[in-house]
Amino acid sequence: MSVVALILIMLDGKRRIKRAVAAQVPARSKTQHLLASPSRAAQLQIQITEPTQASQPALPAEAFIQSLPAPGGSLIGSTLRIEGNVDAQEALVIRGTIQGDVTAMEHPVTITESGGVSRHIQARAICVAGSVAGRLVATDQAILLASARVSGSIEAKRLKCEAGAWLQAAVSITSR
């Protein structure tokens, strides 16, 4: 249910950005508008949505969840099954299954309701709505949504666990 709400929020945000871009495009003749508008809109949208390289402060759960499928991140689709390790240098959203280690040291990793990971996840922030069997190491925060199923161990600076999440793990809160 929370994933559906997240998708609706993202779609609403994209709709609002498109409206803002349309409002910024100056009036033109129909031909000029059709020829020039898509590239201009793309340039404006890139300027609006491109993330900055500044240091990333700790985010509240709601802001973190909304920012996960950000442009420039990677998506492992629901039909993919990976047997091996994944090393990401950008935000990662997992809808499929990974049997192996997932590493995204300076970026967030999200496991959606349809997603699953077995073995080890190490990232700046980890948000779980699906299933994880193994060790989670979050240098900033770990968020377990109501649909999460986690077994193994969790190591994080901060941990948020929503009501309804299934958790059978050793938890250690770190200062690093």
mmCIF file of C-alpha atoms in Angstrom:
data_model
loop_
_atom_site.group_PDB
_atom_site.id
_atom_site.type_symbol
_atom_site.label_atom_id
_atom_site.label_comp_id
_atom_site.label_asym_id
_atom_site.label_seq_id
_atom_site.Cartn_x
_atom_site.Cartn_y
_atom_site.Cartn_z
ATOM 1 C CA MET A 1 0.000 0.000 0.000
ATOM 2 C CA SER A 2 2.836 2.396 0.846
ATOM 3 C CA VAL A 3 4.554 1.655 -2.479
ATOM 4 C CA VAL A 4 1.365 2.630 -4.314
ATOM 5 C CA ALA A 5 1.257 5.873 -2.348
ATOM 6 C CA LEU A 6 4.927 6.499 -3.177
ATOM 7 C CA ILE A 7 4.287 5.963 -6.885
ATOM 8 C CA LEU A 8 1.326 8.344 -6.803
ATOM 9 C CA ILE A 9 3.438 10.995 -5.076
ATOM 10 C CA MET A 10 6.195 10.598 -7.694
ATOM 11 C CA LEU A 11 3.751 10.829 -10.592
ATOM 12 C CA ASP A 12 2.164 13.919 -9.072
ATOM 13 C CA GLY A 13 5.616 15.494 -8.704
ATOM 14 C CA LYS A 14 6.472 14.754 -12.340
ATOM 15 C CA ARG A 15 3.129 16.246 -13.429
ATOM 16 C CA ARG A 16 3.865 19.402 -11.432
ATOM 17 C CA ILE A 17 7.335 19.699 -12.961
ATOM 18 C CA LYS A 18 5.880 19.376 -16.454
ATOM 19 C CA ARG A 19 3.378 22.138 -15.642
ATOM 20 C CA ALA A 20 6.177 24.368 -14.337
ATOM 21 C CA VAL A 21 8.230 23.707 -17.475
ATOM 22 C CA ALA A 22 5.223 24.460 -19.701
ATOM 23 C CA ALA A 23 4.658 27.726 -17.834
ATOM 24 C CA GLN A 24 8.296 28.765 -18.404
ATOM 25 C CA VAL A 25 8.280 28.147 -22.174
ATOM 26 C CA PRO A 26 7.538 31.460 -23.941
ATOM 27 C CA ALA A 27 4.575 31.729 -26.308
ATOM 28 C CA ARG A 28 5.442 30.745 -29.907
ATOM 29 C CA SER A 29 3.674 29.941 -33.094
ATOM 30 C CA LYS A 30 2.347 26.365 -33.293
ATOM 31 C CA THR A 31 5.144 25.219 -35.614
ATOM 32 C CA GLN A 32 7.904 26.802 -33.534
ATOM 33 C CA HIS A 33 6.361 25.421 -30.353
ATOM 34 C CA LEU A 34 6.223 21.862 -31.728
ATOM 35 C CA LEU A 35 9.796 22.005 -33.001
ATOM 36 C CA ALA A 36 11.469 23.771 -30.085
ATOM 37 C CA SER A 37 9.366 22.825 -27.083
ATOM 38 C CA PRO A 38 10.508 19.221 -26.433
ATOM 39 C CA SER A 39 14.213 20.062 -26.289
ATOM 40 C CA ARG A 40 13.587 23.211 -24.243
ATOM 41 C CA ALA A 41 11.318 21.284 -21.872
ATOM 42 C CA ALA A 42 13.965 18.570 -21.515
ATOM 43 C CA GLN A 43 16.638 21.175 -20.717
ATOM 44 C CA LEU A 44 14.427 22.833 -18.110
ATOM 45 C CA GLN A 45 13.425 19.491 -16.578
ATOM 46 C CA ILE A 46 17.071 18.436 -16.297
ATOM 47 C CA GLN A 47 17.878 21.716 -14.552
ATOM 48 C CA ILE A 48 14.990 21.238 -12.129
ATOM 49 C CA THR A 49 15.493 17.576 -11.266
ATOM 50 C CA GLU A 50 19.261 17.129 -11.433
ATOM 51 C CA PRO A 51 20.602 16.384 -7.921
ATOM 52 C CA THR A 52 23.424 18.445 -6.464
ATOM 53 C CA GLN A 53 26.745 17.000 -5.395
ATOM 54 C CA ALA A 54 26.646 18.627 -1.938
ATOM 55 C CA SER A 55 26.990 16.428 1.110
ATOM 56 C CA GLN A 56 23.745 14.628 1.849
ATOM 57 C CA PRO A 57 22.315 15.256 5.314
ATOM 58 C CA ALA A 58 20.204 12.721 7.157
ATOM 59 C CA LEU A 59 16.705 12.701 5.733
ATOM 60 C CA PRO A 60 13.388 12.086 7.445
ATOM 61 C CA ALA A 61 11.777 8.825 6.313
ATOM 62 C CA GLU A 62 9.139 10.485 4.118
ATOM 63 C CA ALA A 63 11.643 12.691 2.270
ATOM 64 C CA PHE A 64 14.030 9.761 1.868
ATOM 65 C CA ILE A 65 11.369 7.500 0.387
ATOM 66 C CA GLN A 66 10.200 10.207 -2.031
ATOM 67 C CA SER A 67 13.741 10.883 -3.258
ATOM 68 C CA LEU A 68 14.720 7.291 -3.993
ATOM 69 C CA PRO A 69 13.715 6.798 -7.616
ATOM 70 C CA ALA A 70 15.558 10.022 -8.430
ATOM 71 C CA PRO A 71 16.896 10.650 -11.936
ATOM 72 C CA GLY A 72 20.327 9.182 -12.455
ATOM 73 C CA GLY A 73 19.710 6.124 -10.298
ATOM 74 C CA SER A 74 19.529 2.502 -11.387
ATOM 75 C CA LEU A 75 16.523 0.210 -11.394
ATOM 76 C CA ILE A 76 16.623 -3.554 -11.200
ATOM 77 C CA GLY A 77 13.277 -4.515 -12.727
ATOM 78 C CA SER A 78 10.799 -6.979 -11.275
ATOM 79 C CA THR A 79 11.579 -9.624 -13.913
ATOM 80 C CA LEU A 80 15.341 -9.611 -13.254
ATOM 81 C CA ARG A 81 17.031 -12.223 -11.087
ATOM 82 C CA ILE A 82 20.713 -11.614 -10.437
ATOM 83 C CA GLU A 83 23.017 -14.240 -8.978
ATOM 84 C CA GLY A 84 26.152 -12.323 -8.068
ATOM 85 C CA ASN A 85 27.300 -9.061 -6.564
ATOM 86 C CA VAL A 86 26.026 -5.584 -7.453
ATOM 87 C CA ASP A 87 28.242 -2.529 -6.893
ATOM 88 C CA ALA A 88 26.391 0.756 -7.534
ATOM 89 C CA GLN A 89 27.844 4.252 -7.760
ATOM 90 C CA GLU A 90 24.355 5.806 -7.721
ATOM 91 C CA ALA A 91 20.960 5.355 -6.077
ATOM 92 C CA LEU A 92 19.584 1.853 -6.590
ATOM 93 C CA VAL A 93 15.983 0.610 -6.629
ATOM 94 C CA ILE A 94 15.524 -3.168 -6.536
ATOM 95 C CA ARG A 95 12.234 -4.579 -7.780
ATOM 96 C CA GLY A 96 13.684 -7.940 -8.787
ATOM 97 C CA THR A 97 15.752 -10.506 -6.890
ATOM 98 C CA ILE A 98 19.459 -10.437 -6.074
ATOM 99 C CA GLN A 99 21.260 -13.426 -4.604
ATOM 100 C CA GLY A 100 24.537 -11.839 -3.636
ATOM 101 C CA ASP A 101 26.016 -8.703 -2.112
ATOM 102 C CA VAL A 102 24.731 -5.195 -2.889
ATOM 103 C CA THR A 103 27.067 -2.248 -2.280
ATOM 104 C CA ALA A 104 26.275 1.452 -2.789
ATOM 105 C CA MET A 105 28.514 3.125 -0.218
ATOM 106 C CA GLU A 106 27.462 6.766 -0.670
ATOM 107 C CA HIS A 107 23.964 6.223 -2.051
ATOM 108 C CA PRO A 108 20.540 4.918 -0.995
ATOM 109 C CA VAL A 109 19.248 1.447 -1.823
ATOM 110 C CA THR A 110 15.539 0.632 -1.932
ATOM 111 C CA ILE A 111 14.017 -2.840 -2.023
ATOM 112 C CA THR A 112 10.403 -2.551 -3.201
ATOM 113 C CA GLU A 113 7.587 -4.922 -2.185
ATOM 114 C CA SER A 114 8.320 -7.206 -5.139
ATOM 115 C CA GLY A 115 12.079 -7.081 -4.520
ATOM 116 C CA GLY A 116 14.324 -9.333 -2.531
ATOM 117 C CA VAL A 117 17.989 -9.581 -1.579
ATOM 118 C CA SER A 118 19.809 -12.425 0.106
ATOM 119 C CA ARG A 119 23.279 -12.071 1.666
ATOM 120 C CA HIS A 120 24.578 -8.538 2.298
ATOM 121 C CA ILE A 121 23.526 -4.931 1.623
ATOM 122 C CA GLN A 122 25.843 -2.020 2.406
ATOM 123 C CA ALA A 123 24.720 1.534 1.586
ATOM 124 C CA ARG A 124 24.350 5.044 2.976
ATOM 125 C CA ALA A 125 20.629 4.487 3.474
ATOM 126 C CA ILE A 126 18.536 1.352 3.033
ATOM 127 C CA CYS A 127 14.754 1.291 2.655
ATOM 128 C CA VAL A 128 13.081 -2.133 2.684
ATOM 129 C CA ALA A 129 9.510 -2.808 1.566
ATOM 130 C CA GLY A 130 10.268 -6.333 0.270
ATOM 131 C CA SER A 131 12.311 -9.180 1.695
ATOM 132 C CA VAL A 132 15.924 -9.322 2.829
ATOM 133 C CA ALA A 133 17.729 -12.341 4.243
ATOM 134 C CA GLY A 134 21.208 -11.447 5.415
ATOM 135 C CA ARG A 135 23.105 -8.477 6.764
ATOM 136 C CA LEU A 136 22.096 -4.838 6.287
ATOM 137 C CA VAL A 137 24.734 -2.172 6.965
ATOM 138 C CA ALA A 138 23.535 1.431 6.601
ATOM 139 C CA THR A 139 26.055 4.181 7.297
ATOM 140 C CA ASP A 140 23.163 6.611 7.859
ATOM 141 C CA GLN A 141 19.723 5.028 8.258
ATOM 142 C CA ALA A 142 17.693 1.886 7.673
ATOM 143 C CA ILE A 143 13.945 2.093 7.124
ATOM 144 C CA LEU A 144 11.694 -0.945 7.302
ATOM 145 C CA LEU A 145 8.277 -0.259 5.825
ATOM 146 C CA ALA A 146 5.134 -2.123 6.901
ATOM 147 C CA SER A 147 5.494 -4.729 4.135
ATOM 148 C CA ALA A 148 9.170 -5.495 4.933
ATOM 149 C CA ARG A 149 10.361 -8.994 5.828
ATOM 150 C CA VAL A 150 13.896 -8.970 7.231
ATOM 151 C CA SER A 151 15.907 -11.809 8.749
ATOM 152 C CA GLY A 152 19.586 -11.625 9.661
ATOM 153 C CA SER A 153 21.265 -8.563 11.144
ATOM 154 C CA ILE A 154 20.930 -4.786 10.868
ATOM 155 C CA GLU A 155 23.663 -2.260 11.606
ATOM 156 C CA ALA A 156 22.789 1.445 11.228
ATOM 157 C CA LYS A 157 23.084 4.874 12.828
ATOM 158 C CA ARG A 158 19.298 5.175 12.842
ATOM 159 C CA LEU A 159 16.553 2.603 12.384
ATOM 160 C CA LYS A 160 12.909 3.234 11.593
ATOM 161 C CA CYS A 161 10.584 0.236 11.646
ATOM 162 C CA GLU A 162 6.930 0.762 10.697
ATOM 163 C CA ALA A 163 4.139 -1.218 12.330
ATOM 164 C CA GLY A 164 3.507 -4.433 10.412
ATOM 165 C CA ALA A 165 7.113 -5.037 9.363
ATOM 166 C CA TRP A 166 8.358 -8.555 10.076
ATOM 167 C CA LEU A 167 11.785 -8.498 11.699
ATOM 168 C CA GLN A 168 13.871 -11.397 12.951
ATOM 169 C CA ALA A 169 17.314 -9.872 13.241
ATOM 170 C CA ALA A 170 20.095 -8.786 15.523
ATOM 171 C CA VAL A 171 20.064 -4.979 15.571
ATOM 172 C CA SER A 172 23.024 -2.767 16.435
ATOM 173 C CA ILE A 173 22.914 1.020 16.382
ATOM 174 C CA THR A 174 26.322 2.455 15.485
ATOM 175 C CA SER A 175 27.873 5.869 15.873
ATOM 176 C CA ARG A 176 29.794 5.854 12.574
#
